[in-house]
Coordinates of N, CA, C and O in Angstrom, one line a residue:
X1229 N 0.8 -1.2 0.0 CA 0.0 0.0 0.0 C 0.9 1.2 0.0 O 1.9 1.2 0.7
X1230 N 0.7 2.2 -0.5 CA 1.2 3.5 -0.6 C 0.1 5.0 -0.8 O -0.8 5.4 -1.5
X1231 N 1.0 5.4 0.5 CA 0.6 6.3 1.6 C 1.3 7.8 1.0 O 2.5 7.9 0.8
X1232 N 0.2 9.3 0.8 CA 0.7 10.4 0.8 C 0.9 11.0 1.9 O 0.2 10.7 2.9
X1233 N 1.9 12.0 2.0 CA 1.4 12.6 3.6 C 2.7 14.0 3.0 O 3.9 14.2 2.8
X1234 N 1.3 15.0 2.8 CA 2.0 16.3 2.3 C 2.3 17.5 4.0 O 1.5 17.6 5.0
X1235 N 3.7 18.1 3.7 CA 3.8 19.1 4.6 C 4.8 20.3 4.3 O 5.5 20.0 3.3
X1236 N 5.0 21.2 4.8 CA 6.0 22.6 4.2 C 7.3 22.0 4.4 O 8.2 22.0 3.6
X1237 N 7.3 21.5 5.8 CA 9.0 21.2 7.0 C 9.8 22.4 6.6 O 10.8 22.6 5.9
X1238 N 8.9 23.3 7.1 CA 9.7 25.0 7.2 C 10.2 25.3 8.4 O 10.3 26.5 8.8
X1239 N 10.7 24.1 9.2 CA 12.0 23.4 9.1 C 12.0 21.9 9.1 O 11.5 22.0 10.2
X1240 N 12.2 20.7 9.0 CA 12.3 19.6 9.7 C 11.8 19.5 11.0 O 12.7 20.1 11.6
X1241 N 11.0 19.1 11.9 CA 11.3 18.8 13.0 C 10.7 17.4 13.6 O 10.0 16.6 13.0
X1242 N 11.1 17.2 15.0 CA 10.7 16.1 16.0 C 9.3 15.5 15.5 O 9.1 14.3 15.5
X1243 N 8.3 16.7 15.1 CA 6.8 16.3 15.5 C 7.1 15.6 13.9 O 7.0 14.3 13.9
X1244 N 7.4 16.0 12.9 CA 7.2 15.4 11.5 C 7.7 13.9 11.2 O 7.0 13.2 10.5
X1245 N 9.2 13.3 11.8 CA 9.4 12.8 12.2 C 8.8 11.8 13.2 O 9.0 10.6 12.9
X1246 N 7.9 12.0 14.2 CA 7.2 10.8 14.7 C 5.8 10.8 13.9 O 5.1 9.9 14.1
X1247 N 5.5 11.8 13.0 CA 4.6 11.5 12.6 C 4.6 10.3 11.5 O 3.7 9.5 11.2
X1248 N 5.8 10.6 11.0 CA 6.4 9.6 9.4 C 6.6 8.4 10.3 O 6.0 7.3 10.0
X1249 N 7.2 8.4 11.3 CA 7.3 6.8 11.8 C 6.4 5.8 12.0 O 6.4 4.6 11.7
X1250 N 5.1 6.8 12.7 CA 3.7 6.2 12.7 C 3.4 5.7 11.2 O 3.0 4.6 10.8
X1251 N 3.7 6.9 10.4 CA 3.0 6.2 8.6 C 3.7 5.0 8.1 O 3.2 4.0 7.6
X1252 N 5.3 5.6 8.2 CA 6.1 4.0 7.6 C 5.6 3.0 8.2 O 5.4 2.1 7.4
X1253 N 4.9 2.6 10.0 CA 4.2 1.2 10.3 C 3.3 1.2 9.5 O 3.5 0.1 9.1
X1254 N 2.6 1.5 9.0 CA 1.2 1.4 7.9 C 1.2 1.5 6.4 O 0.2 1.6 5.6
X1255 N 2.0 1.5 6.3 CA 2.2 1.7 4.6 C 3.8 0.7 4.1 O 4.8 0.5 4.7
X1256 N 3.6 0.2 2.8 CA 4.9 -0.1 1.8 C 5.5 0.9 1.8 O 6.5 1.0 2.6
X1257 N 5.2 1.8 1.2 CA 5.9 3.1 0.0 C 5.1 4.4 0.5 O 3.9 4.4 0.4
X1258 N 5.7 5.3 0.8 CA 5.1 6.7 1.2 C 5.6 8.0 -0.4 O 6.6 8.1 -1.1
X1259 N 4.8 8.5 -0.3 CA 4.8 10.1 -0.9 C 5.3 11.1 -0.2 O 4.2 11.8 0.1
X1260 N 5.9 11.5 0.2 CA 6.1 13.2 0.9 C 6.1 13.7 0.4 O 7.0 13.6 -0.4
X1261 N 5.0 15.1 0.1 CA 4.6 16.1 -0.5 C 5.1 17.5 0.3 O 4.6 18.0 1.3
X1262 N 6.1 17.9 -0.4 CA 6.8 19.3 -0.1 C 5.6 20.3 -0.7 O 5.6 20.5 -1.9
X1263 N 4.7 20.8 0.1 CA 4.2 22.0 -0.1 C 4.6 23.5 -0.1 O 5.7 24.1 0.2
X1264 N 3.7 23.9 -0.5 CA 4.2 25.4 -1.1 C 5.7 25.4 -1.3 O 6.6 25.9 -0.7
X1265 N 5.7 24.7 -2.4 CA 7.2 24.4 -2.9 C 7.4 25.8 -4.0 O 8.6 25.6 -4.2
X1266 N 7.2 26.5 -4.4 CA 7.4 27.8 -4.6 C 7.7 28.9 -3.6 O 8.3 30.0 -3.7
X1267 N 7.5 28.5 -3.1 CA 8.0 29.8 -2.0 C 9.3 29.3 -0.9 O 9.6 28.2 -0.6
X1268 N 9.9 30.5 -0.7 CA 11.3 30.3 0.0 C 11.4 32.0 0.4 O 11.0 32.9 -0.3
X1269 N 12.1 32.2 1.9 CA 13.0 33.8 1.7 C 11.9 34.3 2.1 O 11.6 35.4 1.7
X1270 N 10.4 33.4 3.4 CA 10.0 34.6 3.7 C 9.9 34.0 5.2 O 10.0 32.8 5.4
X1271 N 9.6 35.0 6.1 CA 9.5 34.5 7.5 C 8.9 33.1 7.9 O 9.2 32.3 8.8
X1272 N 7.9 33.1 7.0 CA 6.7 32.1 7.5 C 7.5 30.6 6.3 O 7.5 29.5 6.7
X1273 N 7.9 30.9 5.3 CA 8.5 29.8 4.5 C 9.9 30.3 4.1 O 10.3 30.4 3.0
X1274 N 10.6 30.5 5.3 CA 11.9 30.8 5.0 C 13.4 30.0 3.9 O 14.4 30.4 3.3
X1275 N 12.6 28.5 4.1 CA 13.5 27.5 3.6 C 13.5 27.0 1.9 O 12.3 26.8 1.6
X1276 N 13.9 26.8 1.3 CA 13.9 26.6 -0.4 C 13.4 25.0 -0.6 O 13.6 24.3 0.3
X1277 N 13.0 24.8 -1.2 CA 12.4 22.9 -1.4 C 13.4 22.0 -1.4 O 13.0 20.8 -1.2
X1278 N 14.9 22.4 -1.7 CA 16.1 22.2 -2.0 C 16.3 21.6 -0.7 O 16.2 20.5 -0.3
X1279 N 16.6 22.9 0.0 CA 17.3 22.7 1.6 C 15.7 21.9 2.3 O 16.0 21.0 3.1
X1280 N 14.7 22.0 2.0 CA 13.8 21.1 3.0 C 13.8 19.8 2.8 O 13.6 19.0 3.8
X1281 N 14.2 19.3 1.1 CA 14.4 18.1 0.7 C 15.5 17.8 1.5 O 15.5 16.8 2.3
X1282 N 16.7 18.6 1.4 CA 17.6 18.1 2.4 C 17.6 17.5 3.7 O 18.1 16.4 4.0
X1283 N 17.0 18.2 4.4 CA 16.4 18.1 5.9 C 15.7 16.8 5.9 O 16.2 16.1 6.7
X1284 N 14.9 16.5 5.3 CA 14.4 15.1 5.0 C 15.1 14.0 4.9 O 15.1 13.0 5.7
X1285 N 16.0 14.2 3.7 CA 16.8 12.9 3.7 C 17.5 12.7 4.7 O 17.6 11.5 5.1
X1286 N 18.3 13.7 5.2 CA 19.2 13.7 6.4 C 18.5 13.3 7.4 O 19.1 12.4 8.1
X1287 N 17.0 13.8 7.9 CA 16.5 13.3 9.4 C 16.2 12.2 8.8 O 16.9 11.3 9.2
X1288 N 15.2 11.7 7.8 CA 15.2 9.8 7.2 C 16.2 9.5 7.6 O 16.1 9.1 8.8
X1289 N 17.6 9.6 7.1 CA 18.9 8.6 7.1 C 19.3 8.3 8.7 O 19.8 7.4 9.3
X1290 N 18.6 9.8 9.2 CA 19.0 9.9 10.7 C 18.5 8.8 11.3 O 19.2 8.1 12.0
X1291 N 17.0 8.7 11.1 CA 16.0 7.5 12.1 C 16.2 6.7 11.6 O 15.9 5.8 12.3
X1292 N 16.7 6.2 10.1 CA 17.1 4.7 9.5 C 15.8 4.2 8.9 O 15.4 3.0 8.9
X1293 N 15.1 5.1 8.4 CA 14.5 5.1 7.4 C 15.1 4.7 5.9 O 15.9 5.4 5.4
X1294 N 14.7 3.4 5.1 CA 15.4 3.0 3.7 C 14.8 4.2 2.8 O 13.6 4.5 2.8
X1295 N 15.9 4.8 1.9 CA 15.1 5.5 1.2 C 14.4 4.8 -0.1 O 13.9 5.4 -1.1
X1296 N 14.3 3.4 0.1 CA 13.7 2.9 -1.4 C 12.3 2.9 -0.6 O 11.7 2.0 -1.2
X1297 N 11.5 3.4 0.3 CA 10.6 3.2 0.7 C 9.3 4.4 0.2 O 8.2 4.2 -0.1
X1298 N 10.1 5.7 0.0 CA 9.7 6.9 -0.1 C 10.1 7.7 -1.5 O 11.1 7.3 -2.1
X1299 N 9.5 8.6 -1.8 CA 9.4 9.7 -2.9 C 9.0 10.8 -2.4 O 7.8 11.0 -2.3
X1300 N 10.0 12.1 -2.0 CA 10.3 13.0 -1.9 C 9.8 13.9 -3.2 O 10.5 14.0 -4.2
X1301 N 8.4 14.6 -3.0 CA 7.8 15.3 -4.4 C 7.3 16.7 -4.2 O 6.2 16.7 -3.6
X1302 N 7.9 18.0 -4.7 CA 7.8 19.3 -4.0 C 6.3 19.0 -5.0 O 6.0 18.3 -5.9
X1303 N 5.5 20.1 -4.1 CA 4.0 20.5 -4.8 C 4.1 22.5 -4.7 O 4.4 23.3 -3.8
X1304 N 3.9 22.5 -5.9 CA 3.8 24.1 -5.5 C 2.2 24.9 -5.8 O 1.6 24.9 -6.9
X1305 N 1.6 25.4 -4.4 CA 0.3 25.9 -4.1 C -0.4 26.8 -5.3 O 0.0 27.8 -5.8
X1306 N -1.8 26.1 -5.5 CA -2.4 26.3 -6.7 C -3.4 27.5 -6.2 O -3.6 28.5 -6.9
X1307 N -4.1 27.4 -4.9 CA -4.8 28.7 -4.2 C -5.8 28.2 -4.7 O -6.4 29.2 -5.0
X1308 N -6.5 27.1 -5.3 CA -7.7 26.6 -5.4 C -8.8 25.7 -5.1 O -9.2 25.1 -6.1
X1309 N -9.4 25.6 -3.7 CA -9.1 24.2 -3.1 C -10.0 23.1 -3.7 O -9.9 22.0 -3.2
X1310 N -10.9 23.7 -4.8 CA -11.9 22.6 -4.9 C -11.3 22.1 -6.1 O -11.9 21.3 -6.8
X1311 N -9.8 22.5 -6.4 CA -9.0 21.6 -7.6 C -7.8 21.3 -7.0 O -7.0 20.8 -7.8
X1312 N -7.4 21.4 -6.0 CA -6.4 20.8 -5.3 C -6.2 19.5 -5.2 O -5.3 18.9 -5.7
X1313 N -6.9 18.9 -4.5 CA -6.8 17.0 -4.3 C -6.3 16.5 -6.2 O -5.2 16.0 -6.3
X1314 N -6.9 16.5 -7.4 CA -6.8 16.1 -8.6 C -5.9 17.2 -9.1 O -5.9 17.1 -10.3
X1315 N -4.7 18.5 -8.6 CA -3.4 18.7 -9.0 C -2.6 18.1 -8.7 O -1.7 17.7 -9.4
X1316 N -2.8 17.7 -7.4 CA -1.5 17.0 -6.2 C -1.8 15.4 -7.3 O -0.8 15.0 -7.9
X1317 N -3.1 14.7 -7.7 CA -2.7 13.5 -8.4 C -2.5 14.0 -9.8 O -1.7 13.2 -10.3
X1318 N -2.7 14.7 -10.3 CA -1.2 14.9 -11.4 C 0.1 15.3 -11.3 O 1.0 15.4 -12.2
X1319 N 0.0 15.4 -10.2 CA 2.0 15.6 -10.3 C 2.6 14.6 -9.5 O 3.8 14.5 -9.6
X1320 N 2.0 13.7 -8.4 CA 2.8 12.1 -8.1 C 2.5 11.2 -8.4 O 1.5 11.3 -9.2
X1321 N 3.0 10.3 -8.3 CA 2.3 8.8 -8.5 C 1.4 8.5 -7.7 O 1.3 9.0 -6.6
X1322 N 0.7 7.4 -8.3 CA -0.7 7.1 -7.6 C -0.1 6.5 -6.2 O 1.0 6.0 -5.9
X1323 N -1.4 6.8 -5.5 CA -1.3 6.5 -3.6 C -3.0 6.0 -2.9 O -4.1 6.7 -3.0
X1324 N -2.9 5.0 -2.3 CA -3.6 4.1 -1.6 C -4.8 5.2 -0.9 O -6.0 5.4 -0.9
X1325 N -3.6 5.8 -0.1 CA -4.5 6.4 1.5 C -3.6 8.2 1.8 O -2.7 8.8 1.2
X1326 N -4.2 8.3 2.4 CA -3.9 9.7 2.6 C -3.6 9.8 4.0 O -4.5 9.4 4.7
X1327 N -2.3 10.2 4.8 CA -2.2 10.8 5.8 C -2.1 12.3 5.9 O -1.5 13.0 5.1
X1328 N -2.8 12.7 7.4 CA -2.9 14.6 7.8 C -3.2 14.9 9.3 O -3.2 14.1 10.2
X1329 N -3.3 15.6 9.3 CA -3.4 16.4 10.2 C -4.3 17.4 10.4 O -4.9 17.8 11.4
X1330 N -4.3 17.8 9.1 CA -5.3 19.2 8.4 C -6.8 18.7 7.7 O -6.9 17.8 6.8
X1331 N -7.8 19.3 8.3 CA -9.0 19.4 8.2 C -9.4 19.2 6.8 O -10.2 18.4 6.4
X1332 N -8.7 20.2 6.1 CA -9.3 20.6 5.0 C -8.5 19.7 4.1 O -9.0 19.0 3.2
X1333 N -7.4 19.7 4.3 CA -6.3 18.2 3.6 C -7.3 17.0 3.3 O -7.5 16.6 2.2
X1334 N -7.8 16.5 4.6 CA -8.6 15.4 4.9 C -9.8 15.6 4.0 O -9.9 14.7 3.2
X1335 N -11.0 16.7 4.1 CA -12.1 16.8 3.4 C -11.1 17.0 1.4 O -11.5 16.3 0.5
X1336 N -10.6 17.4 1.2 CA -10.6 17.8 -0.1 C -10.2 16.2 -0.5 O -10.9 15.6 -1.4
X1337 N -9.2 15.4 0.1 CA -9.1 14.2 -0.2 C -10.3 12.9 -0.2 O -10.3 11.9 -0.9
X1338 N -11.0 13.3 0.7 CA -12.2 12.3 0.7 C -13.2 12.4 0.2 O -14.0 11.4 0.0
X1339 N -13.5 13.7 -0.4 CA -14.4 13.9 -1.6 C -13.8 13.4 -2.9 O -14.5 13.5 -3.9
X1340 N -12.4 13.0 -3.0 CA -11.6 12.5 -3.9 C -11.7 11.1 -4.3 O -11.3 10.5 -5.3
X1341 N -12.8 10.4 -2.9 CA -12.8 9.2 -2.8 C -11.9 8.1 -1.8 O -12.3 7.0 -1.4
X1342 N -10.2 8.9 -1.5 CA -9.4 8.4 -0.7 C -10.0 8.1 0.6 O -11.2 8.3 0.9
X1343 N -9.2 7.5 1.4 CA -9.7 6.6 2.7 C -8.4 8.2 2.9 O -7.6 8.7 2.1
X1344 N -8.6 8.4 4.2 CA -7.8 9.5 4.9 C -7.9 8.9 6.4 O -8.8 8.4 7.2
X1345 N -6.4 9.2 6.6 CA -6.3 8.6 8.2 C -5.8 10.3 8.5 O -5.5 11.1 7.6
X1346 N -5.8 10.4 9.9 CA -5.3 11.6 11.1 C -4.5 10.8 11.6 O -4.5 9.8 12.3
X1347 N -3.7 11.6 11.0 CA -2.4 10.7 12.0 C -2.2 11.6 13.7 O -2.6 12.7 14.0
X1348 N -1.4 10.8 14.5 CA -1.7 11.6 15.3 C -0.6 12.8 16.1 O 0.5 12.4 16.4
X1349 N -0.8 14.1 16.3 CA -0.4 15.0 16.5 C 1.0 14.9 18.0 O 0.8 14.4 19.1
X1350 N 2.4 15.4 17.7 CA 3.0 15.2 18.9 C 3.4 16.3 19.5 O 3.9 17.2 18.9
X1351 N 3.0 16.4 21.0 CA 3.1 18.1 20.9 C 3.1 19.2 20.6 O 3.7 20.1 21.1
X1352 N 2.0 19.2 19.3 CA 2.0 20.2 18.8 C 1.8 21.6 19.5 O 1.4 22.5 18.7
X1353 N 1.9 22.0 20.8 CA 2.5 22.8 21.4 C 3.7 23.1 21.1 O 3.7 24.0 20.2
X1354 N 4.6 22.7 21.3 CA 6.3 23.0 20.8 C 6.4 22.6 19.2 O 6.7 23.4 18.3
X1355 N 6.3 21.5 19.1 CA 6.6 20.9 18.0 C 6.0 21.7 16.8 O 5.1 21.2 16.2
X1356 N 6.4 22.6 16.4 CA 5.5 23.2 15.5 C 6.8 23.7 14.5 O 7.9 24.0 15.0
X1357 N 6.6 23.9 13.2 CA 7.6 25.0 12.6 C 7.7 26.2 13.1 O 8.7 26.8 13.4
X1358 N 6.3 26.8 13.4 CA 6.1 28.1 13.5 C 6.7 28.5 15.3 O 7.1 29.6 15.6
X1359 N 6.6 27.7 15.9 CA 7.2 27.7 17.3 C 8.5 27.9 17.2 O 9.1 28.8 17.9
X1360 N 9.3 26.8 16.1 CA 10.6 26.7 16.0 C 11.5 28.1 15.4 O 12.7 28.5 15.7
X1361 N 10.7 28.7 14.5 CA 11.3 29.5 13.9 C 11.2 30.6 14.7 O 12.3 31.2 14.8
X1362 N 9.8 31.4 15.5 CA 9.7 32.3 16.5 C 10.9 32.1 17.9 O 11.4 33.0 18.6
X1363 N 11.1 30.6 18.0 CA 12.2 30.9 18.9 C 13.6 30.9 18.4 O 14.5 31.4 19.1
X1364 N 13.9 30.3 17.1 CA 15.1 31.4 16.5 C 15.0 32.5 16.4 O 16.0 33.0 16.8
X1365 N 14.3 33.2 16.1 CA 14.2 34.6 16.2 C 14.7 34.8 17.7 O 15.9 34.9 17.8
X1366 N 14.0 34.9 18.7 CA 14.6 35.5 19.9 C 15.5 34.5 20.4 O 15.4 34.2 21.6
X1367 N 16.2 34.1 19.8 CA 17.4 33.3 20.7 C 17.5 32.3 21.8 O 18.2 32.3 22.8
X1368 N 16.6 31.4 21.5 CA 15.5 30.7 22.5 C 16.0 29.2 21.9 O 16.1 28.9 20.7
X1369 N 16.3 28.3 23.4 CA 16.4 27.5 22.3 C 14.9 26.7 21.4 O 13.7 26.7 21.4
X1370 N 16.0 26.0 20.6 CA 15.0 25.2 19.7 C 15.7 24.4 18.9 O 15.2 24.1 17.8
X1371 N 16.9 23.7 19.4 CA 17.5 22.8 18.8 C 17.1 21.4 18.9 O 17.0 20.7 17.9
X1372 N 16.7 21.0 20.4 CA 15.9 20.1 20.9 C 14.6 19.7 20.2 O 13.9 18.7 20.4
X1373 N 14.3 20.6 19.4 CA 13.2 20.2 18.7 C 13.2 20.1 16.9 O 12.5 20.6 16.0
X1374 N 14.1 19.5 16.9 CA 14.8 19.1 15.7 C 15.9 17.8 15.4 O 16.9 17.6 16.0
X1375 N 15.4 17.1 14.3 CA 16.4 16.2 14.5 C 18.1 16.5 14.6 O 18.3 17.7 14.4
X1376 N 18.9 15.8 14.7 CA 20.3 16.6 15.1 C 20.8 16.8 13.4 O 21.3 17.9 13.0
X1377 N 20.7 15.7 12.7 CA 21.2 16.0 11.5 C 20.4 17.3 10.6 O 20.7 17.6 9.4
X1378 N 19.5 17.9 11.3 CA 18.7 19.1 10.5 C 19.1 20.1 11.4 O 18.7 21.2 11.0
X1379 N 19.7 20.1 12.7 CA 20.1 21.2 13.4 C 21.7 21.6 12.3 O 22.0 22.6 11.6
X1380 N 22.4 20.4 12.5 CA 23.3 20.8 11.8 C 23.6 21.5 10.3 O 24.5 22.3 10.1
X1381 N 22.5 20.9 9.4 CA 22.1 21.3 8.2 C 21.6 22.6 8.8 O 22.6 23.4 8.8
X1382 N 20.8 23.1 9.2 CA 20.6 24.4 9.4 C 21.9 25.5 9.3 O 22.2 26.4 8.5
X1383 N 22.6 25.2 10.8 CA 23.5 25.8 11.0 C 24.6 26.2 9.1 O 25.0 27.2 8.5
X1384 N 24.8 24.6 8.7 CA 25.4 24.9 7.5 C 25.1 25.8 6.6 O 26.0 26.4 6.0
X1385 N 23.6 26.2 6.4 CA 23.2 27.4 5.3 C 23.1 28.5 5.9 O 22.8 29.4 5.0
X1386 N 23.1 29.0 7.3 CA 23.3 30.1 8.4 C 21.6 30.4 8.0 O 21.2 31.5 7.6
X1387 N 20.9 29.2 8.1 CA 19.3 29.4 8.4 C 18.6 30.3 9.5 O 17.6 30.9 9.1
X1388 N 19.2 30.6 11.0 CA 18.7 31.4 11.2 C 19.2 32.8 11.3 O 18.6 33.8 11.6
X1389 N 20.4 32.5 10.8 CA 21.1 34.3 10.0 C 19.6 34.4 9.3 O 18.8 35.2 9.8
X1390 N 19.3 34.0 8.5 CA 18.4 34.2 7.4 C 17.6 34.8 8.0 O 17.5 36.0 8.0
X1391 N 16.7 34.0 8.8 CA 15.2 34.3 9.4 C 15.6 35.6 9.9 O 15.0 36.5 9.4
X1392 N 16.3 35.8 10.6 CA 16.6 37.0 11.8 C 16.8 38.0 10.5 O 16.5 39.1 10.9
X1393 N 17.1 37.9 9.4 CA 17.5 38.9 8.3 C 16.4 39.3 8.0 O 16.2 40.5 8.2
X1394 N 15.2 38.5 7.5 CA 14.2 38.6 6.8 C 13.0 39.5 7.9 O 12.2 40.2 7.3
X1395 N 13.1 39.2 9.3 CA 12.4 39.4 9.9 C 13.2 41.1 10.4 O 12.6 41.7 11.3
X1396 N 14.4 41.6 9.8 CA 14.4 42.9 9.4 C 13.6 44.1 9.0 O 12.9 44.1 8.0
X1397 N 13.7 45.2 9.8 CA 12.8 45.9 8.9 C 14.2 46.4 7.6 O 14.7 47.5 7.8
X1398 N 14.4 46.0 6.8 CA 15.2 45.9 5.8 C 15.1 47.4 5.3 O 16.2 47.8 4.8
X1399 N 14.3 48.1 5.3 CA 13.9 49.2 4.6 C 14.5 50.8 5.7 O 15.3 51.7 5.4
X1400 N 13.9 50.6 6.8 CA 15.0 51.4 7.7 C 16.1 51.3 7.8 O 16.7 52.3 8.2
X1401 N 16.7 50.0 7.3 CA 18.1 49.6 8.2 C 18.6 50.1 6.4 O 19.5 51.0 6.3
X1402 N 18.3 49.7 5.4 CA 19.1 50.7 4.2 C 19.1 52.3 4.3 O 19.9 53.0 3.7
X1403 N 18.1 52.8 5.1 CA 17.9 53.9 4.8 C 19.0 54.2 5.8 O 19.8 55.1 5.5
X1404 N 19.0 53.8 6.7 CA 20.1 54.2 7.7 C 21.8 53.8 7.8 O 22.7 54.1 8.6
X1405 N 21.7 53.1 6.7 CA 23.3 52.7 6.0 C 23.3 54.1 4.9 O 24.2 54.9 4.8
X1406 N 22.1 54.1 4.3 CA 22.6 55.2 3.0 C 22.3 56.8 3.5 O 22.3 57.7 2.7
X1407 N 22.1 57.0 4.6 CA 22.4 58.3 5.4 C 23.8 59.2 5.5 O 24.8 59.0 6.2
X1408 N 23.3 60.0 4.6 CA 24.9 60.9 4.7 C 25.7 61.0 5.9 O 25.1 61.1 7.0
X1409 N 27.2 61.0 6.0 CA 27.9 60.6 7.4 C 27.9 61.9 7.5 O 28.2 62.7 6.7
X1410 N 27.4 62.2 8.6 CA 27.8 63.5 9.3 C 29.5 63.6 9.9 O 30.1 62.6 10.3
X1411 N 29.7 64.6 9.8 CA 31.4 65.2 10.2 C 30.5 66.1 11.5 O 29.5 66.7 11.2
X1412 N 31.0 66.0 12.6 CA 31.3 67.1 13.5 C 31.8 68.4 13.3 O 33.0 68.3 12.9
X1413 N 31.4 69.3 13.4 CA 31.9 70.3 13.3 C 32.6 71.1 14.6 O 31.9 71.1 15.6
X1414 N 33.7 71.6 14.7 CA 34.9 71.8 15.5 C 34.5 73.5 15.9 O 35.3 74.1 16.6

């Protein structure tokens, strides 16, 4: 049987990870659907599909996940939901069952016909992208909530140099580089 289970992983973390462990017990062959694979370089989807694919393979290889098990397949967001379920099946290969989390994931797929499981949620208090990235921002940790080989991959592309960049007001801080130097006058 083979199993979809679409998500951003804007960044990798812990909760995604036990969630995929739960699906690999239930499934042959899985789908990972990189969403909003178009977008990269903004606070909320800071990471490129590139570096999230990365993150993947590296936290898989981490937990000893075989990669002949899975297909790694970016989807990039159509903003239309009552044609979304039949884009996502023209751009992977065919799949059994559906794993989510998301409400609306679940309904667009089951008017599709698919059987949809909820897989189940870990911590999603902490465990969250958006948790993880808000405590990079303030210097907080959030290493612990990530696998080690995606902590390190981060660090490699200076991921939260980035965020902390982006989350810049970029536009004062040029105006305030391109401000004529004042000289003291004597």
């Amino acid at each position: 049987m083979r199993g979809l289970f679409i998500g951003r992983f804007q960044p990798v973390h812990n909760g995604h990870l036990k969630a995929l462990e739960f699906i690999f017990k239930e499934v042959d062959e899985l789908i990972i659907g990189i969403g909003s694979a178009q977008v990269s370089h903004t606070l909320k989807n800071p990471f490129t599909t590139s570096e999230r694919m990365e993150m993947l393979l590296r936290a898989l290889d981490e937990a000893g996940f075989d990669r002949g098990r899975y297909f790694l397949i970016p989807l990039p967001d159509i903003n239309f939901n009552s044609i979304w379920a039949p884009y996502v099946e023209s751009i992977v290969p065919k799949f059994d069952v559906v794993f989510t989390g998301n409400s609306l994931v679940a309904q667009l797929f089951r008017e599709r016909g698919y059987k949809v499981f909820v897989q189940p949620m870990f911590r999603k208090d902490i465990l969250s992208a958006t948790e993880i990235r808000r405590r990079m921002l303030e210097d907080e940790s959030w290493e612990n909530l990530v696998p080690k080989s995606v902590v390190e991959y981060i660090k490699e592309i200076k991921g939260v140099e980035r965020i902390k960049m982006l989350a810049t007001n970029l536009e004062a801080n040029e105006k305030e580089l391109q401000a004529p130097i004042r000289i003291p006058e004597f």
